[in-house]
Amino acid sequence: MHAAPTAPVPAQHQQLLGKLTGILNDLEPIQKKLLELYEQKSQALKQVDPERIEQLAVIEEQLTNTLQFILLRRQQLLQTAEQLGLPAGSLQELLPGLGLGIEVSEPIAERIEVVQQRSQKLRHESWVQWIVAQRSFQHYSQILELIAHAGKKTPTYSGGQNENGSGGAIFDASA
């Protein structure tokens, strides 16, 4: 005969709830710090302050690494829930599956909703700043090209300028 599981299902659900709460407790301050950082970075971009942007990029990388670790923990939690036969598509789906009652799950569901909204804001701000950086790089490249060519734009297709008379050894039979 097989031995019965050592922990009853409700204890497993309580353990999952503890992990879920721990993830939220770690995630919320990181998201808030990232939002503050993105506000500072936005100001630095507007003021064209490359030193400040670079300082903020280092902090952003550290926060992003921490965020990735938290997301890994989230993924592990959802995998564990799936192995137990619980809904595991998201934290929002998992919570009702734990069967903990409204008084326990409702405040946590509200926290999950706030975390999701904050995540949307972070994604949006990150995207906006990426676009600004790409456009700035494009304009910077165009300015450098104008400087390099004495203020004249180089033609996309040259009209015979800077072309050699021969086509190269492979294509030129006369070589």
Short mmCIF file of C-alpha atoms in Angstrom, two decimals:
data_model
loop_
_atom_site.label_atom_id
_atom_site.label_comp_id
_atom_site.label_asym_id
_atom_site.label_seq_id
_atom_site.Cartn_x
_atom_site.Cartn_y
_atom_site.Cartn_z
CA MET A 1 0.00 0.00 0.00
CA HIS A 2 1.01 3.59 -0.57
CA ALA A 3 1.55 5.91 2.36
CA ALA A 4 -0.81 8.83 2.70
CA PRO A 5 0.67 12.29 2.05
CA THR A 6 2.32 13.69 5.15
CA ALA A 7 0.57 17.06 4.95
CA PRO A 8 -3.17 17.31 4.35
CA VAL A 9 -4.35 19.36 1.40
CA PRO A 10 -5.44 22.37 3.50
CA ALA A 11 -1.91 22.60 4.94
CA GLN A 12 -0.53 22.58 1.38
CA HIS A 13 -2.97 25.34 0.49
CA GLN A 14 -1.82 27.36 3.51
CA GLN A 15 1.79 26.85 2.41
CA LEU A 16 0.95 28.07 -1.10
CA LEU A 17 -0.86 31.06 0.40
CA GLY A 18 2.24 31.87 2.45
CA LYS A 19 4.42 31.74 -0.67
CA LEU A 20 1.92 33.85 -2.62
CA THR A 21 1.83 36.46 0.15
CA GLY A 22 5.63 36.44 0.32
CA ILE A 23 5.85 37.07 -3.41
CA LEU A 24 3.42 40.00 -3.13
CA ASN A 25 5.33 41.38 -0.13
CA ASP A 26 8.57 41.33 -2.13
CA LEU A 27 7.04 42.46 -5.43
CA GLU A 28 5.18 45.56 -4.25
CA PRO A 29 8.20 47.57 -2.99
CA ILE A 30 10.27 46.65 -6.07
CA GLN A 31 7.51 47.87 -8.36
CA LYS A 32 7.21 51.12 -6.39
CA LYS A 33 10.97 51.67 -6.56
CA LEU A 34 10.92 51.03 -10.31
CA LEU A 35 8.10 53.53 -10.81
CA GLU A 36 10.04 56.15 -8.84
CA LEU A 37 13.16 55.34 -10.84
CA TYR A 38 11.29 55.68 -14.14
CA GLU A 39 10.03 59.11 -13.05
CA GLN A 40 13.61 60.16 -12.29
CA LYS A 41 14.84 58.66 -15.55
CA SER A 42 12.13 60.48 -17.48
CA GLN A 43 13.27 63.77 -15.94
CA ALA A 44 16.90 62.95 -16.77
CA LEU A 45 15.92 62.20 -20.37
CA LYS A 46 14.02 65.50 -20.63
CA GLN A 47 16.97 67.39 -19.16
CA VAL A 48 19.45 65.47 -21.36
CA ASP A 49 21.55 64.45 -18.34
CA PRO A 50 23.61 61.45 -19.54
CA GLU A 51 25.44 61.02 -16.22
CA ARG A 52 22.19 60.76 -14.29
CA ILE A 53 20.73 58.43 -16.91
CA GLU A 54 23.75 56.16 -16.55
CA GLN A 55 23.46 56.16 -12.74
CA LEU A 56 19.78 55.31 -12.97
CA ALA A 57 20.50 52.55 -15.49
CA VAL A 58 22.71 50.78 -12.95
CA ILE A 59 19.98 50.98 -10.30
CA GLU A 60 17.39 49.87 -12.87
CA GLU A 61 19.47 46.81 -13.71
CA GLN A 62 19.69 45.83 -10.03
CA LEU A 63 15.95 46.27 -9.52
CA THR A 64 15.21 44.36 -12.71
CA ASN A 65 17.39 41.46 -11.56
CA THR A 66 15.50 41.38 -8.25
CA LEU A 67 12.21 41.53 -10.14
CA GLN A 68 13.26 38.60 -12.34
CA PHE A 69 14.06 36.56 -9.22
CA ILE A 70 10.61 37.31 -7.81
CA LEU A 71 9.00 36.32 -11.12
CA LEU A 72 10.95 33.05 -11.02
CA ARG A 73 9.52 32.38 -7.55
CA ARG A 74 6.05 33.16 -8.94
CA GLN A 75 6.57 30.68 -11.76
CA GLN A 76 7.72 28.00 -9.30
CA LEU A 77 4.64 28.64 -7.14
CA LEU A 78 2.34 28.25 -10.13
CA GLN A 79 4.11 25.03 -11.17
CA THR A 80 3.68 23.64 -7.66
CA ALA A 81 -0.01 24.58 -7.75
CA GLU A 82 -0.40 22.87 -11.11
CA GLN A 83 1.18 19.70 -9.72
CA LEU A 84 -1.40 19.78 -6.92
CA GLY A 85 -4.20 20.06 -9.49
CA LEU A 86 -5.01 23.68 -8.70
CA PRO A 87 -5.64 26.44 -11.27
CA ALA A 88 -2.18 27.71 -12.20
CA GLY A 89 -2.56 30.19 -15.06
CA SER A 90 -1.91 33.18 -12.83
CA LEU A 91 -1.90 34.21 -9.18
CA GLN A 92 -5.39 35.58 -9.70
CA GLU A 93 -6.58 32.15 -10.89
CA LEU A 94 -4.76 30.30 -8.11
CA LEU A 95 -6.21 32.27 -5.21
CA PRO A 96 -9.84 31.05 -5.43
CA GLY A 97 -8.55 27.52 -6.01
CA LEU A 98 -6.97 27.55 -2.57
CA GLY A 99 -10.46 27.60 -1.03
CA LEU A 100 -9.54 29.91 1.82
CA GLY A 101 -12.75 31.87 2.09
CA ILE A 102 -13.60 35.42 1.08
CA GLU A 103 -12.31 37.06 4.26
CA VAL A 104 -8.80 35.70 3.58
CA SER A 105 -8.70 35.79 -0.21
CA GLU A 106 -10.40 39.14 -0.92
CA PRO A 107 -7.62 41.40 0.46
CA ILE A 108 -5.03 39.31 -1.36
CA ALA A 109 -7.04 39.50 -4.59
CA GLU A 110 -7.08 43.30 -4.24
CA ARG A 111 -3.29 43.31 -3.78
CA ILE A 112 -2.88 41.14 -6.87
CA GLU A 113 -5.04 43.59 -8.84
CA VAL A 114 -2.92 46.55 -7.68
CA VAL A 115 0.27 44.67 -8.59
CA GLN A 116 -1.13 43.97 -12.07
CA GLN A 117 -2.05 47.63 -12.59
CA ARG A 118 1.38 48.74 -11.44
CA SER A 119 2.94 46.19 -13.77
CA GLN A 120 1.01 47.72 -16.68
CA LYS A 121 2.29 51.19 -15.73
CA LEU A 122 5.85 49.87 -15.55
CA ARG A 123 5.55 48.20 -18.95
CA HIS A 124 4.14 51.37 -20.49
CA GLU A 125 6.78 53.66 -18.99
CA SER A 126 9.56 51.27 -19.95
CA TRP A 127 8.26 51.18 -23.52
CA VAL A 128 7.99 54.98 -23.72
CA GLN A 129 11.54 55.41 -22.46
CA TRP A 130 12.83 52.81 -24.90
CA ILE A 131 11.18 54.69 -27.78
CA VAL A 132 12.68 58.00 -26.59
CA ALA A 133 16.12 56.40 -26.35
CA GLN A 134 15.83 54.87 -29.84
CA ARG A 135 14.67 58.13 -31.40
CA SER A 136 17.44 60.04 -29.64
CA PHE A 137 19.98 57.55 -30.93
CA GLN A 138 18.59 57.89 -34.45
CA HIS A 139 18.79 61.71 -34.34
CA TYR A 140 22.29 61.55 -32.86
CA SER A 141 23.38 59.22 -35.68
CA GLN A 142 21.93 61.56 -38.29
CA ILE A 143 23.75 64.54 -36.77
CA LEU A 144 27.03 62.62 -36.77
CA GLU A 145 26.47 61.68 -40.40
CA LEU A 146 25.82 65.32 -41.33
CA ILE A 147 28.99 66.38 -39.53
CA ALA A 148 30.99 63.62 -41.23
CA HIS A 149 29.75 64.67 -44.68
CA ALA A 150 30.19 68.43 -44.21
CA GLY A 151 26.47 69.10 -43.79
CA LYS A 152 25.39 67.23 -46.92
CA LYS A 153 23.22 64.17 -46.78
CA THR A 154 24.70 61.17 -48.51
CA PRO A 155 22.48 59.77 -51.25
CA THR A 156 20.94 56.39 -50.62
CA TYR A 157 21.92 55.25 -54.10
CA SER A 158 25.00 56.93 -55.47
CA GLY A 159 24.96 58.26 -59.00
CA GLY A 160 28.41 57.00 -59.89
CA GLN A 161 30.35 58.86 -57.23
CA ASN A 162 32.85 56.88 -55.20
CA GLU A 163 32.46 53.86 -57.45
CA ASN A 164 35.49 52.04 -58.77
CA GLY A 165 35.86 51.33 -62.47
CA SER A 166 36.27 47.61 -61.86
CA GLY A 167 33.76 45.33 -60.23
CA GLY A 168 36.27 43.41 -58.17
CA ALA A 169 38.30 40.33 -58.96
CA ILE A 170 35.42 37.90 -58.78
CA PHE A 171 33.09 39.82 -61.10
CA ASP A 172 35.61 41.52 -63.37
CA ALA A 173 36.98 39.15 -66.03
CA SER A 174 39.62 41.71 -67.09
CA ALA A 175 41.37 41.59 -63.70
#
